């Protein structure tokens, strides 16, 4: 196994803060999964609803809007 030495901090530069905690990381991963699902399912939804593709997007917008302001 290879051991890595800690990085040297250059003088005059502030240290980096570790702000990505486990809760924020969980939200990031869930957002990636949901976002991937949106892109993956758009084609399938378009095949089922045809020219009314705007309707599922409008419905999703209304649900997201109500969730954001609840």
PDB file with one MODEL, atoms N, CA, C and O in Angstrom:
MODEL        1
ATOM      1  N   UNK A   1       0.830  -1.168   0.000  1.00  0.00           N
ATOM      2  CA  UNK A   1       0.000   0.000   0.000  1.00  0.00           C
ATOM      3  C   UNK A   1       0.884   1.243   0.000  1.00  0.00           C
ATOM      4  O   UNK A   1       1.939   1.266   0.633  1.00  0.00           O
ATOM      5  N   UNK A   2       0.455   2.243  -0.695  1.00  0.00           N
ATOM      6  CA  UNK A   2       1.221   3.476  -0.779  1.00  0.00           C
ATOM      7  C   UNK A   2       0.744   4.463   0.273  1.00  0.00           C
ATOM      8  O   UNK A   2      -0.457   4.649   0.467  1.00  0.00           O
ATOM      9  N   UNK A   3       1.684   5.086   0.940  1.00  0.00           N
ATOM     10  CA  UNK A   3       1.334   6.113   1.915  1.00  0.00           C
ATOM     11  C   UNK A   3       1.545   7.475   1.281  1.00  0.00           C
ATOM     12  O   UNK A   3       2.527   7.699   0.573  1.00  0.00           O
ATOM     13  N   UNK A   4       0.630   8.367   1.538  1.00  0.00           N
ATOM     14  CA  UNK A   4       0.770   9.718   1.002  1.00  0.00           C
ATOM     15  C   UNK A   4       1.128  10.669   2.127  1.00  0.00           C
ATOM     16  O   UNK A   4       0.634  10.556   3.249  1.00  0.00           O
ATOM     17  N   UNK A   5       1.980  11.584   1.804  1.00  0.00           N
ATOM     18  CA  UNK A   5       2.376  12.596   2.782  1.00  0.00           C
ATOM     19  C   UNK A   5       1.353  13.723   2.766  1.00  0.00           C
ATOM     20  O   UNK A   5       0.779  14.019   1.718  1.00  0.00           O
ATOM     21  N   UNK A   6       1.121  14.349   3.900  1.00  0.00           N
ATOM     22  CA  UNK A   6       0.180  15.468   3.910  1.00  0.00           C
ATOM     23  C   UNK A   6       0.692  16.609   3.038  1.00  0.00           C
ATOM     24  O   UNK A   6       1.893  16.866   2.966  1.00  0.00           O
ATOM     25  N   UNK A   7      -0.233  17.280   2.385  1.00  0.00           N
ATOM     26  CA  UNK A   7       0.138  18.378   1.492  1.00  0.00           C
ATOM     27  C   UNK A   7       0.670  19.544   2.305  1.00  0.00           C
ATOM     28  O   UNK A   7       0.169  19.855   3.386  1.00  0.00           O
ATOM     29  N   UNK A   8       1.684  20.175   1.765  1.00  0.00           N
ATOM     30  CA  UNK A   8       2.254  21.338   2.441  1.00  0.00           C
ATOM     31  C   UNK A   8       1.443  22.566   2.077  1.00  0.00           C
ATOM     32  O   UNK A   8       1.046  22.757   0.927  1.00  0.00           O
ATOM     33  N   UNK A   9       1.206  23.393   3.083  1.00  0.00           N
ATOM     34  CA  UNK A   9       0.453  24.622   2.852  1.00  0.00           C
ATOM     35  C   UNK A   9       1.430  25.730   2.499  1.00  0.00           C
ATOM     36  O   UNK A   9       2.423  25.948   3.193  1.00  0.00           O
ATOM     37  N   UNK A  10       1.135  26.423   1.415  1.00  0.00           N
ATOM     38  CA  UNK A  10       1.983  27.527   1.004  1.00  0.00           C
ATOM     39  C   UNK A  10       1.768  28.709   1.937  1.00  0.00           C
ATOM     40  O   UNK A  10       0.651  28.933   2.404  1.00  0.00           O
ATOM     41  N   UNK A  11       2.812  29.460   2.210  1.00  0.00           N
ATOM     42  CA  UNK A  11       2.649  30.611   3.100  1.00  0.00           C
ATOM     43  C   UNK A  11       1.751  31.674   2.464  1.00  0.00           C
ATOM     44  O   UNK A  11       1.819  31.923   1.260  1.00  0.00           O
ATOM     45  N   UNK A  12       0.925  32.283   3.280  1.00  0.00           N
ATOM     46  CA  UNK A  12       0.051  33.346   2.799  1.00  0.00           C
ATOM     47  C   UNK A  12      -1.281  32.862   2.266  1.00  0.00           C
ATOM     48  O   UNK A  12      -2.112  33.683   1.880  1.00  0.00           O
ATOM     49  N   UNK A  13      -1.514  31.561   2.230  1.00  0.00           N
ATOM     50  CA  UNK A  13      -2.789  31.038   1.746  1.00  0.00           C
ATOM     51  C   UNK A  13      -3.579  30.479   2.924  1.00  0.00           C
ATOM     52  O   UNK A  13      -3.028  29.749   3.748  1.00  0.00           O
ATOM     53  N   UNK A  14      -4.868  30.815   3.012  1.00  0.00           N
ATOM     54  CA  UNK A  14      -5.669  30.297   4.125  1.00  0.00           C
ATOM     55  C   UNK A  14      -5.935  28.803   3.941  1.00  0.00           C
ATOM     56  O   UNK A  14      -6.005  28.319   2.811  1.00  0.00           O
ATOM     57  N   UNK A  15      -6.082  28.079   5.036  1.00  0.00           N
ATOM     58  CA  UNK A  15      -6.370  26.640   4.920  1.00  0.00           C
ATOM     59  C   UNK A  15      -7.794  26.422   4.422  1.00  0.00           C
ATOM     60  O   UNK A  15      -8.676  27.251   4.647  1.00  0.00           O
ATOM     61  N   UNK A  16      -8.003  25.314   3.753  1.00  0.00           N
ATOM     62  CA  UNK A  16      -9.338  24.971   3.272  1.00  0.00           C
ATOM     63  C   UNK A  16     -10.174  24.429   4.424  1.00  0.00           C
ATOM     64  O   UNK A  16      -9.678  23.687   5.272  1.00  0.00           O
ATOM     65  N   UNK A  17     -11.442  24.809   4.442  1.00  0.00           N
ATOM     66  CA  UNK A  17     -12.347  24.338   5.481  1.00  0.00           C
ATOM     67  C   UNK A  17     -13.118  23.135   4.956  1.00  0.00           C
ATOM     68  O   UNK A  17     -13.531  23.118   3.797  1.00  0.00           O
ATOM     69  N   UNK A  18     -13.311  22.147   5.792  1.00  0.00           N
ATOM     70  CA  UNK A  18     -14.108  20.973   5.425  1.00  0.00           C
ATOM     71  C   UNK A  18     -15.559  21.265   5.784  1.00  0.00           C
ATOM     72  O   UNK A  18     -15.956  21.163   6.944  1.00  0.00           O
ATOM     73  N   UNK A  19     -16.343  21.629   4.776  1.00  0.00           N
ATOM     74  CA  UNK A  19     -17.730  22.010   5.029  1.00  0.00           C
ATOM     75  C   UNK A  19     -18.729  21.005   4.457  1.00  0.00           C
ATOM     76  O   UNK A  19     -19.932  21.156   4.669  1.00  0.00           O
ATOM     77  N   UNK A  20     -18.268  20.007   3.755  1.00  0.00           N
ATOM     78  CA  UNK A  20     -19.158  19.009   3.169  1.00  0.00           C
ATOM     79  C   UNK A  20     -19.338  17.875   4.175  1.00  0.00           C
ATOM     80  O   UNK A  20     -18.579  16.905   4.188  1.00  0.00           O
ATOM     81  N   UNK A  21     -20.363  18.022   5.019  1.00  0.00           N
ATOM     82  CA  UNK A  21     -20.636  17.011   6.034  1.00  0.00           C
ATOM     83  C   UNK A  21     -21.452  15.865   5.463  1.00  0.00           C
ATOM     84  O   UNK A  21     -21.783  15.848   4.277  1.00  0.00           O
ATOM     85  N   UNK A  22     -21.767  14.916   6.320  1.00  0.00           N
ATOM     86  CA  UNK A  22     -22.494  13.732   5.853  1.00  0.00           C
ATOM     87  C   UNK A  22     -23.916  14.078   5.413  1.00  0.00           C
ATOM     88  O   UNK A  22     -24.424  13.479   4.465  1.00  0.00           O
ATOM     89  N   UNK A  23     -24.570  15.032   6.083  1.00  0.00           N
ATOM     90  CA  UNK A  23     -25.931  15.415   5.698  1.00  0.00           C
ATOM     91  C   UNK A  23     -25.939  16.072   4.316  1.00  0.00           C
ATOM     92  O   UNK A  23     -26.779  15.744   3.477  1.00  0.00           O
ATOM     93  N   UNK A  24     -25.017  16.986   4.082  1.00  0.00           N
ATOM     94  CA  UNK A  24     -24.943  17.655   2.788  1.00  0.00           C
ATOM     95  C   UNK A  24     -24.547  16.676   1.686  1.00  0.00           C
ATOM     96  O   UNK A  24     -25.041  16.771   0.563  1.00  0.00           O
ATOM     97  N   UNK A  25     -23.673  15.752   1.998  1.00  0.00           N
ATOM     98  CA  UNK A  25     -23.279  14.736   1.026  1.00  0.00           C
ATOM     99  C   UNK A  25     -24.462  13.842   0.661  1.00  0.00           C
ATOM    100  O   UNK A  25     -24.618  13.466  -0.501  1.00  0.00           O
ATOM    101  N   UNK A  26     -25.294  13.501   1.641  1.00  0.00           N
ATOM    102  CA  UNK A  26     -26.485  12.703   1.378  1.00  0.00           C
ATOM    103  C   UNK A  26     -27.432  13.449   0.438  1.00  0.00           C
ATOM    104  O   UNK A  26     -27.949  12.860  -0.511  1.00  0.00           O
ATOM    105  N   UNK A  27     -27.663  14.739   0.694  1.00  0.00           N
ATOM    106  CA  UNK A  27     -28.517  15.535  -0.184  1.00  0.00           C
ATOM    107  C   UNK A  27     -27.945  15.606  -1.599  1.00  0.00           C
ATOM    108  O   UNK A  27     -28.693  15.567  -2.575  1.00  0.00           O
ATOM    109  N   UNK A  28     -26.633  15.707  -1.708  1.00  0.00           N
ATOM    110  CA  UNK A  28     -25.975  15.763  -3.011  1.00  0.00           C
ATOM    111  C   UNK A  28     -26.205  14.468  -3.791  1.00  0.00           C
ATOM    112  O   UNK A  28     -26.522  14.503  -4.980  1.00  0.00           O
ATOM    113  N   UNK A  29     -26.046  13.338  -3.125  1.00  0.00           N
ATOM    114  CA  UNK A  29     -26.223  12.038  -3.779  1.00  0.00           C
ATOM    115  C   UNK A  29     -27.679  11.830  -4.186  1.00  0.00           C
ATOM    116  O   UNK A  29     -27.951  11.368  -5.293  1.00  0.00           O
ATOM    117  N   UNK A  30     -28.618  12.167  -3.299  1.00  0.00           N
ATOM    118  CA  UNK A  30     -30.039  12.016  -3.625  1.00  0.00           C
ATOM    119  C   UNK A  30     -30.404  12.913  -4.804  1.00  0.00           C
ATOM    120  O   UNK A  30     -31.157  12.497  -5.685  1.00  0.00           O
ATOM    121  N   UNK A  31     -29.885  14.128  -4.831  1.00  0.00           N
ATOM    122  CA  UNK A  31     -30.138  15.027  -5.957  1.00  0.00           C
ATOM    123  C   UNK A  31     -29.598  14.476  -7.264  1.00  0.00           C
ATOM    124  O   UNK A  31     -30.238  14.604  -8.308  1.00  0.00           O
ATOM    125  N   UNK A  32     -28.421  13.863  -7.213  1.00  0.00           N
ATOM    126  CA  UNK A  32     -27.872  13.239  -8.422  1.00  0.00           C
ATOM    127  C   UNK A  32     -28.747  12.093  -8.911  1.00  0.00           C
ATOM    128  O   UNK A  32     -28.977  11.956 -10.112  1.00  0.00           O
ATOM    129  N   UNK A  33     -29.232  11.277  -7.995  1.00  0.00           N
ATOM    130  CA  UNK A  33     -30.072  10.141  -8.374  1.00  0.00           C
ATOM    131  C   UNK A  33     -31.377  10.617  -8.987  1.00  0.00           C
ATOM    132  O   UNK A  33     -31.806  10.102 -10.020  1.00  0.00           O
ATOM    133  N   UNK A  34     -32.009  11.596  -8.355  1.00  0.00           N
ATOM    134  CA  UNK A  34     -33.270  12.125  -8.884  1.00  0.00           C
ATOM    135  C   UNK A  34     -33.045  12.797 -10.234  1.00  0.00           C
ATOM    136  O   UNK A  34     -33.837  12.612 -11.158  1.00  0.00           O
ATOM    137  N   UNK A  35     -31.982  13.568 -10.352  1.00  0.00           N
ATOM    138  CA  UNK A  35     -31.679  14.234 -11.619  1.00  0.00           C
ATOM    139  C   UNK A  35     -31.421  13.248 -12.744  1.00  0.00           C
ATOM    140  O   UNK A  35     -31.856  13.466 -13.875  1.00  0.00           O
ATOM    141  N   UNK A  36     -30.722  12.174 -12.444  1.00  0.00           N
ATOM    142  CA  UNK A  36     -30.481  11.147 -13.451  1.00  0.00           C
ATOM    143  C   UNK A  36     -31.786  10.498 -13.884  1.00  0.00           C
ATOM    144  O   UNK A  36     -31.977  10.209 -15.065  1.00  0.00           O
ATOM    145  N   UNK A  37     -32.679  10.270 -12.940  1.00  0.00           N
ATOM    146  CA  UNK A  37     -33.981   9.691 -13.269  1.00  0.00           C
ATOM    147  C   UNK A  37     -34.787  10.584 -14.186  1.00  0.00           C
ATOM    148  O   UNK A  37     -35.487  10.096 -15.073  1.00  0.00           O
ATOM    149  N   UNK A  38     -34.694  11.895 -13.981  1.00  0.00           N
ATOM    150  CA  UNK A  38     -35.415  12.831 -14.844  1.00  0.00           C
ATOM    151  C   UNK A  38     -34.934  12.695 -16.283  1.00  0.00           C
ATOM    152  O   UNK A  38     -35.745  12.638 -17.208  1.00  0.00           O
ATOM    153  N   UNK A  39     -33.624  12.644 -16.475  1.00  0.00           N
ATOM    154  CA  UNK A  39     -33.099  12.527 -17.836  1.00  0.00           C
ATOM    155  C   UNK A  39     -33.376  11.152 -18.441  1.00  0.00           C
ATOM    156  O   UNK A  39     -33.631  11.042 -19.641  1.00  0.00           O
ATOM    157  N   UNK A  40     -33.329  10.114 -17.624  1.00  0.00           N
ATOM    158  CA  UNK A  40     -33.528   8.761 -18.144  1.00  0.00           C
ATOM    159  C   UNK A  40     -34.982   8.497 -18.514  1.00  0.00           C
ATOM    160  O   UNK A  40     -35.255   7.753 -19.456  1.00  0.00           O
ATOM    161  N   UNK A  41     -35.912   9.094 -17.788  1.00  0.00           N
ATOM    162  CA  UNK A  41     -37.324   8.798 -18.018  1.00  0.00           C
ATOM    163  C   UNK A  41     -38.006   9.738 -19.006  1.00  0.00           C
ATOM    164  O   UNK A  41     -39.139   9.477 -19.411  1.00  0.00           O
ATOM    165  N   UNK A  42     -37.351  10.814 -19.400  1.00  0.00           N
ATOM    166  CA  UNK A  42     -37.989  11.771 -20.308  1.00  0.00           C
ATOM    167  C   UNK A  42     -38.372  11.116 -21.628  1.00  0.00           C
ATOM    168  O   UNK A  42     -39.461  11.365 -22.146  1.00  0.00           O
ATOM    169  N   UNK A  43     -37.506  10.293 -22.174  1.00  0.00           N
ATOM    170  CA  UNK A  43     -37.809   9.618 -23.435  1.00  0.00           C
ATOM    171  C   UNK A  43     -38.964   8.643 -23.308  1.00  0.00           C
ATOM    172  O   UNK A  43     -39.800   8.548 -24.206  1.00  0.00           O
ATOM    173  N   UNK A  44     -39.018   7.915 -22.195  1.00  0.00           N
ATOM    174  CA  UNK A  44     -40.115   6.969 -21.994  1.00  0.00           C
ATOM    175  C   UNK A  44     -41.449   7.694 -21.839  1.00  0.00           C
ATOM    176  O   UNK A  44     -42.468   7.251 -22.370  1.00  0.00           O
ATOM    177  N   UNK A  45     -41.438   8.800 -21.118  1.00  0.00           N
ATOM    178  CA  UNK A  45     -42.669   9.577 -20.943  1.00  0.00           C
ATOM    179  C   UNK A  45     -43.104  10.161 -22.276  1.00  0.00           C
ATOM    180  O   UNK A  45     -44.294  10.164 -22.591  1.00  0.00           O
ATOM    181  N   UNK A  46     -42.162  10.654 -23.059  1.00  0.00           N
ATOM    182  CA  UNK A  46     -42.500  11.216 -24.371  1.00  0.00           C
ATOM    183  C   UNK A  46     -43.120  10.151 -25.268  1.00  0.00           C
ATOM    184  O   UNK A  46     -44.023  10.454 -26.047  1.00  0.00           O
ATOM    185  N   UNK A  47     -42.658   8.924 -25.172  1.00  0.00           N
ATOM    186  CA  UNK A  47     -43.233   7.850 -25.969  1.00  0.00           C
ATOM    187  C   UNK A  47     -44.663   7.518 -25.578  1.00  0.00           C
ATOM    188  O   UNK A  47     -45.458   7.090 -26.414  1.00  0.00           O
ATOM    189  N   UNK A  48     -44.986   7.712 -24.318  1.00  0.00           N
ATOM    190  CA  UNK A  48     -46.342   7.388 -23.853  1.00  0.00           C
ATOM    191  C   UNK A  48     -47.335   8.518 -24.069  1.00  0.00           C
ATOM    192  O   UNK A  48     -48.490   8.271 -24.418  1.00  0.00           O
ATOM    193  N   UNK A  49     -46.895   9.763 -23.864  1.00  0.00           N
ATOM    194  CA  UNK A  49     -47.855  10.871 -23.942  1.00  0.00           C
ATOM    195  C   UNK A  49     -47.812  11.596 -25.277  1.00  0.00           C
ATOM    196  O   UNK A  49     -48.694  12.402 -25.571  1.00  0.00           O
ATOM    197  N   UNK A  50     -46.807  11.321 -26.081  1.00  0.00           N
ATOM    198  CA  UNK A  50     -46.728  11.934 -27.412  1.00  0.00           C
ATOM    199  C   UNK A  50     -46.563  13.440 -27.356  1.00  0.00           C
ATOM    200  O   UNK A  50     -45.619  13.948 -26.751  1.00  0.00           O
ATOM    201  N   UNK A  51     -47.493  14.159 -27.997  1.00  0.00           N
ATOM    202  CA  UNK A  51     -47.378  15.609 -28.098  1.00  0.00           C
ATOM    203  C   UNK A  51     -47.684  16.353 -26.816  1.00  0.00           C
ATOM    204  O   UNK A  51     -47.447  17.558 -26.732  1.00  0.00           O
ATOM    205  N   UNK A  52     -48.200  15.666 -25.824  1.00  0.00           N
ATOM    206  CA  UNK A  52     -48.537  16.329 -24.561  1.00  0.00           C
ATOM    207  C   UNK A  52     -47.410  16.190 -23.538  1.00  0.00           C
ATOM    208  O   UNK A  52     -47.664  16.059 -22.341  1.00  0.00           O
ATOM    209  N   UNK A  53     -46.176  16.218 -24.013  1.00  0.00           N
ATOM    210  CA  UNK A  53     -45.031  16.067 -23.114  1.00  0.00           C
ATOM    211  C   UNK A  53     -44.958  17.199 -22.101  1.00  0.00           C
ATOM    212  O   UNK A  53     -44.421  17.009 -21.009  1.00  0.00           O
ATOM    213  N   UNK A  54     -45.480  18.355 -22.431  1.00  0.00           N
ATOM    214  CA  UNK A  54     -45.442  19.495 -21.518  1.00  0.00           C
ATOM    215  C   UNK A  54     -46.301  19.249 -20.280  1.00  0.00           C
ATOM    216  O   UNK A  54     -46.033  19.840 -19.234  1.00  0.00           O
ATOM    217  N   UNK A  55     -47.324  18.398 -20.364  1.00  0.00           N
ATOM    218  CA  UNK A  55     -48.236  18.176 -19.241  1.00  0.00           C
ATOM    219  C   UNK A  55     -47.544  17.525 -18.032  1.00  0.00           C
ATOM    220  O   UNK A  55     -47.729  18.012 -16.917  1.00  0.00           O
ATOM    221  N   UNK A  56     -46.757  16.450 -18.194  1.00  0.00           N
ATOM    222  CA  UNK A  56     -46.054  15.898 -17.023  1.00  0.00           C
ATOM    223  C   UNK A  56     -45.056  16.883 -16.424  1.00  0.00           C
ATOM    224  O   UNK A  56     -44.873  16.918 -15.207  1.00  0.00           O
ATOM    225  N   UNK A  57     -44.405  17.688 -17.276  1.00  0.00           N
ATOM    226  CA  UNK A  57     -43.478  18.686 -16.756  1.00  0.00           C
ATOM    227  C   UNK A  57     -44.220  19.755 -15.961  1.00  0.00           C
ATOM    228  O   UNK A  57     -43.733  20.205 -14.924  1.00  0.00           O
ATOM    229  N   UNK A  58     -45.384  20.161 -16.433  1.00  0.00           N
ATOM    230  CA  UNK A  58     -46.188  21.140 -15.710  1.00  0.00           C
ATOM    231  C   UNK A  58     -46.645  20.568 -14.366  1.00  0.00           C
ATOM    232  O   UNK A  58     -46.613  21.262 -13.350  1.00  0.00           O
ATOM    233  N   UNK A  59     -47.062  19.322 -14.364  1.00  0.00           N
ATOM    234  CA  UNK A  59     -47.480  18.673 -13.125  1.00  0.00           C
ATOM    235  C   UNK A  59     -46.313  18.582 -12.135  1.00  0.00           C
ATOM    236  O   UNK A  59     -46.487  18.848 -10.946  1.00  0.00           O
ATOM    237  N   UNK A  60     -45.136  18.209 -12.618  1.00  0.00           N
ATOM    238  CA  UNK A  60     -43.959  18.130 -11.752  1.00  0.00           C
ATOM    239  C   UNK A  60     -43.579  19.505 -11.218  1.00  0.00           C
ATOM    240  O   UNK A  60     -43.163  19.630 -10.066  1.00  0.00           O
ATOM    241  N   UNK A  61     -43.719  20.538 -12.048  1.00  0.00           N
ATOM    242  CA  UNK A  61     -43.426  21.900 -11.605  1.00  0.00           C
ATOM    243  C   UNK A  61     -44.370  22.321 -10.483  1.00  0.00           C
ATOM    244  O   UNK A  61     -43.939  22.913  -9.494  1.00  0.00           O
ATOM    245  N   UNK A  62     -45.647  22.018 -10.637  1.00  0.00           N
ATOM    246  CA  UNK A  62     -46.634  22.389  -9.614  1.00  0.00           C
ATOM    247  C   UNK A  62     -46.324  21.676  -8.297  1.00  0.00           C
ATOM    248  O   UNK A  62     -46.381  22.289  -7.231  1.00  0.00           O
ATOM    249  N   UNK A  63     -45.999  20.397  -8.366  1.00  0.00           N
ATOM    250  CA  UNK A  63     -45.669  19.643  -7.153  1.00  0.00           C
ATOM    251  C   UNK A  63     -44.407  20.204  -6.501  1.00  0.00           C
ATOM    252  O   UNK A  63     -44.368  20.374  -5.282  1.00  0.00           O
ATOM    253  N   UNK A  64     -43.376  20.494  -7.294  1.00  0.00           N
ATOM    254  CA  UNK A  64     -42.139  21.050  -6.746  1.00  0.00           C
ATOM    255  C   UNK A  64     -42.375  22.432  -6.149  1.00  0.00           C
ATOM    256  O   UNK A  64     -41.812  22.759  -5.104  1.00  0.00           O
ATOM    257  N   UNK A  65     -43.195  23.240  -6.798  1.00  0.00           N
ATOM    258  CA  UNK A  65     -43.505  24.582  -6.318  1.00  0.00           C
ATOM    259  C   UNK A  65     -44.234  24.513  -4.972  1.00  0.00           C
ATOM    260  O   UNK A  65     -43.913  25.256  -4.044  1.00  0.00           O
ATOM    261  N   UNK A  66     -45.208  23.620  -4.879  1.00  0.00           N
ATOM    262  CA  UNK A  66     -45.955  23.478  -3.626  1.00  0.00           C
ATOM    263  C   UNK A  66     -45.061  22.937  -2.508  1.00  0.00           C
ATOM    264  O   UNK A  66     -45.203  23.330  -1.350  1.00  0.00           O
ATOM    265  N   UNK A  67     -44.152  22.048  -2.854  1.00  0.00           N
ATOM    266  CA  UNK A  67     -43.232  21.511  -1.856  1.00  0.00           C
ATOM    267  C   UNK A  67     -42.267  22.588  -1.370  1.00  0.00           C
ATOM    268  O   UNK A  67     -41.970  22.670  -0.178  1.00  0.00           O
ATOM    269  N   UNK A  68     -41.782  23.410  -2.292  1.00  0.00           N
ATOM    270  CA  UNK A  68     -40.821  24.448  -1.927  1.00  0.00           C
ATOM    271  C   UNK A  68     -41.427  25.491  -1.004  1.00  0.00           C
ATOM    272  O   UNK A  68     -40.740  26.018  -0.128  1.00  0.00           O
ATOM    273  N   UNK A  69     -42.698  25.793  -1.189  1.00  0.00           N
ATOM    274  CA  UNK A  69     -43.321  26.845  -0.394  1.00  0.00           C
ATOM    275  C   UNK A  69     -44.240  26.307   0.705  1.00  0.00           C
ATOM    276  O   UNK A  69     -45.098  27.035   1.206  1.00  0.00           O
ATOM    277  N   UNK A  70     -44.068  25.055   1.075  1.00  0.00           N
ATOM    278  CA  UNK A  70     -44.897  24.512   2.160  1.00  0.00           C
ATOM    279  C   UNK A  70     -44.212  24.694   3.503  1.00  0.00           C
ATOM    280  O   UNK A  70     -44.758  24.299   4.533  1.00  0.00           O
TER     281      UNK A  70
ENDMDL
END
